[in-house]
Amino acid sequence: MISPEMIWIHFFLSEVEDDFIRGRFSWDLRLAYALWKIKRIPSVLIRVSNKSERYSFSIKYFKFSEKYGSYGIITINLCDKVKEILSSIKEYDREVVLYVHEWRALNSLLLLNCLRKINEPIILQQHVTANFIYRMNNAHKAGKWYSALFYRYLSNWEFNLLKSDAVKAIYFLNKLERNLYRELFPEKIVRINTMGVFFPDKPPRKEEKERVHVAYIGPLVRNSWRGGDLVVKFFKTRGANLLKKVNVIFAGLSDLSLCKIISDLGMNCLGYLRYKEILKIMKNSDILLWPASRTVYWGGIGVTLMEAFANDTPVASPTLINHEGNISPLGWLLPWREYESLVMDRLYEIITLILEDKAKKHPFYEGKRYYDWEVIIDKMISDAKR
């Protein structure tokens, strides 16, 4: 039964024509699915065109999906079309929440200017932008204050837009951007809000194994920002003597030359696997290694790590720095992959601790407190009703 309370409208950017098919793993569709599965709150997915100055309106898919709780994907740009869509939705006689994803993009800000004139709560979610990284890197070089940097790059129009009473909450994936915007907008809810995963009620039972299982899950390419190639290098050099004691598994789209090295060292390169097979590896691993690049910081903690927590598998990753609670139960904080020698030493230390049975980590309950979809949805609904 559809909830009588609320309907969410998701505005998002994309340059992919076949979004409803390709978007099954996108943020907005996952959020829409979670809203529907947990609260039976339906969503309307609206794509804001950002690749053309020609303002157009076209219905791509407008049919209710029982699976996703979604009324489809629409491509829009003109304000009057936004009002037209909202008017038709109002016929459902539900509270409306306007959720704008990637709001810092130009057309999203133009759209926001339209939405703030409509008396409905607005929530803004932002992934990182390359522009932001560029500014931050230059700020480091110039020794400028971050807040001053943002006052300068956030125009008066944008600043006043975000101060609008219609904007209820502003979400980021990392602590630095969150802290900056808390300074700029102290009266707003400004917090970290991530994509979630579905946690079971209790930790899954681990299978008995003869050897410690170490896993890397993700694209396996050279100079990977997730660090899979660095894990290969670790076991080829610094951690070579550990291979007699551990079973190492790599899963994900893989560079064939790296797969050959992995196989030659007696490790397992499984390549691309179905989701259920990935979860089985997660569940039976003693640790997930993710020595990511510092560029990943802006993207938050990472869904791969959340899946590990849901399977009560600890992780070793620098992205744990974005966790707002207690890091210790989740695993170990690594240096960024740019500090390679420090990463190698730390990985050796961590795996040795596990082999000596001196490291008991159980990330399930700490992870569930922050990354379970039910927790995330409850907080978002509370922010919208503020």
mmCIF file of N, CA and C in Angstrom, residues 220 222 227-240 243 250 258 261-262 265 267 291 337 340-341 344 347:
data_model
loop_
_atom_site.group_PDB
_atom_site.id
_atom_site.type_symbol
_atom_site.label_atom_id
_atom_site.label_comp_id
_atom_site.label_asym_id
_atom_site.label_seq_id
_atom_site.Cartn_x
_atom_site.Cartn_y
_atom_site.Cartn_z
ATOM 1 N N LEU A 220 40.127 -3.349 -10.705
ATOM 2 C CA LEU A 220 41.541 -3.663 -10.517
ATOM 3 C C LEU A 220 42.306 -3.171 -11.744
ATOM 4 N N ARG A 222 45.634 -0.217 -13.044
ATOM 5 C CA ARG A 222 46.831 0.473 -12.566
ATOM 6 C C ARG A 222 46.494 1.904 -12.163
ATOM 7 N N GLY A 227 42.926 1.680 -5.041
ATOM 8 C CA GLY A 227 44.146 1.079 -4.508
ATOM 9 C C GLY A 227 44.329 -0.400 -4.728
ATOM 10 N N GLY A 228 43.544 -1.019 -5.641
ATOM 11 C CA GLY A 228 43.691 -2.449 -5.872
ATOM 12 C C GLY A 228 45.075 -2.835 -6.358
ATOM 13 N N ASP A 229 45.647 -2.028 -7.254
ATOM 14 C CA ASP A 229 46.995 -2.320 -7.758
ATOM 15 C C ASP A 229 48.046 -2.213 -6.656
ATOM 16 N N LEU A 230 47.796 -1.352 -5.659
ATOM 17 C CA LEU A 230 48.737 -1.225 -4.540
ATOM 18 C C LEU A 230 48.679 -2.459 -3.632
ATOM 19 N N VAL A 231 47.502 -3.069 -3.517
ATOM 20 C CA VAL A 231 47.377 -4.316 -2.764
ATOM 21 C C VAL A 231 48.181 -5.423 -3.459
ATOM 22 N N VAL A 232 48.117 -5.471 -4.791
ATOM 23 C CA VAL A 232 48.921 -6.440 -5.552
ATOM 24 C C VAL A 232 50.404 -6.209 -5.278
ATOM 25 N N LYS A 233 50.820 -4.959 -5.355
ATOM 26 C CA LYS A 233 52.232 -4.613 -5.124
ATOM 27 C C LYS A 233 52.669 -4.978 -3.709
ATOM 28 N N PHE A 234 51.774 -4.781 -2.749
ATOM 29 C CA PHE A 234 52.100 -5.116 -1.358
ATOM 30 C C PHE A 234 52.432 -6.597 -1.226
ATOM 31 N N PHE A 235 51.585 -7.468 -1.781
ATOM 32 C CA PHE A 235 51.826 -8.905 -1.636
ATOM 33 C C PHE A 235 52.967 -9.400 -2.528
ATOM 34 N N LYS A 236 53.342 -8.614 -3.500
ATOM 35 C CA LYS A 236 54.490 -8.971 -4.339
ATOM 36 C C LYS A 236 55.802 -8.576 -3.663
ATOM 37 N N THR A 237 55.766 -7.593 -2.781
ATOM 38 C CA THR A 237 56.991 -7.057 -2.165
ATOM 39 C C THR A 237 56.958 -7.199 -0.647
ATOM 40 N N ARG A 238 56.481 -6.185 0.019
ATOM 41 C CA ARG A 238 56.546 -6.109 1.484
ATOM 42 C C ARG A 238 55.838 -7.270 2.162
ATOM 43 N N GLY A 239 54.698 -7.704 1.631
ATOM 44 C CA GLY A 239 53.923 -8.748 2.293
ATOM 45 C C GLY A 239 54.051 -10.116 1.666
ATOM 46 N N ALA A 240 55.109 -10.349 0.872
ATOM 47 C CA ALA A 240 55.244 -11.626 0.146
ATOM 48 C C ALA A 240 55.279 -12.820 1.092
ATOM 49 N N LEU A 243 51.932 -14.630 2.227
ATOM 50 C CA LEU A 243 51.102 -15.410 1.306
ATOM 51 C C LEU A 243 50.989 -16.881 1.696
ATOM 52 N N PHE A 250 40.876 -11.156 -5.093
ATOM 53 C CA PHE A 250 40.582 -9.907 -5.801
ATOM 54 C C PHE A 250 39.326 -10.138 -6.630
ATOM 55 N N LEU A 258 47.567 -7.371 -14.484
ATOM 56 C CA LEU A 258 47.555 -7.459 -13.023
ATOM 57 C C LEU A 258 47.026 -8.815 -12.576
ATOM 58 N N ILE A 261 49.820 -11.339 -12.683
ATOM 59 C CA ILE A 261 50.712 -11.209 -11.524
ATOM 60 C C ILE A 261 50.082 -11.864 -10.302
ATOM 61 N N ILE A 262 48.785 -11.602 -10.109
ATOM 62 C CA ILE A 262 48.059 -12.172 -8.965
ATOM 63 C C ILE A 262 48.093 -13.697 -9.020
ATOM 64 N N LEU A 265 51.473 -15.248 -8.266
ATOM 65 C CA LEU A 265 51.821 -15.196 -6.840
ATOM 66 C C LEU A 265 50.984 -16.175 -6.006
ATOM 67 N N MET A 267 47.642 -16.032 -5.711
ATOM 68 C CA MET A 267 46.427 -15.391 -5.198
ATOM 69 C C MET A 267 45.283 -15.611 -6.186
ATOM 70 N N PRO A 291 43.141 0.600 0.091
ATOM 71 C CA PRO A 291 44.113 1.693 0.275
ATOM 72 C C PRO A 291 43.915 2.799 -0.761
ATOM 73 N N ARG A 337 46.952 6.325 -0.359
ATOM 74 C CA ARG A 337 47.869 5.531 -1.182
ATOM 75 C C ARG A 337 49.053 6.352 -1.677
ATOM 76 N N GLU A 340 52.920 5.722 -0.083
ATOM 77 C CA GLU A 340 52.977 4.284 -0.341
ATOM 78 C C GLU A 340 53.747 3.502 0.710
ATOM 79 N N SER A 341 54.924 3.962 1.103
ATOM 80 C CA SER A 341 55.730 3.195 2.063
ATOM 81 C C SER A 341 55.018 3.071 3.404
ATOM 82 N N MET A 344 52.284 0.426 3.035
ATOM 83 C CA MET A 344 52.850 -0.929 3.055
ATOM 84 C C MET A 344 53.133 -1.381 4.486
ATOM 85 N N LEU A 347 49.756 -2.004 6.345
ATOM 86 C CA LEU A 347 49.089 -3.234 5.919
ATOM 87 C C LEU A 347 49.773 -4.459 6.525
#
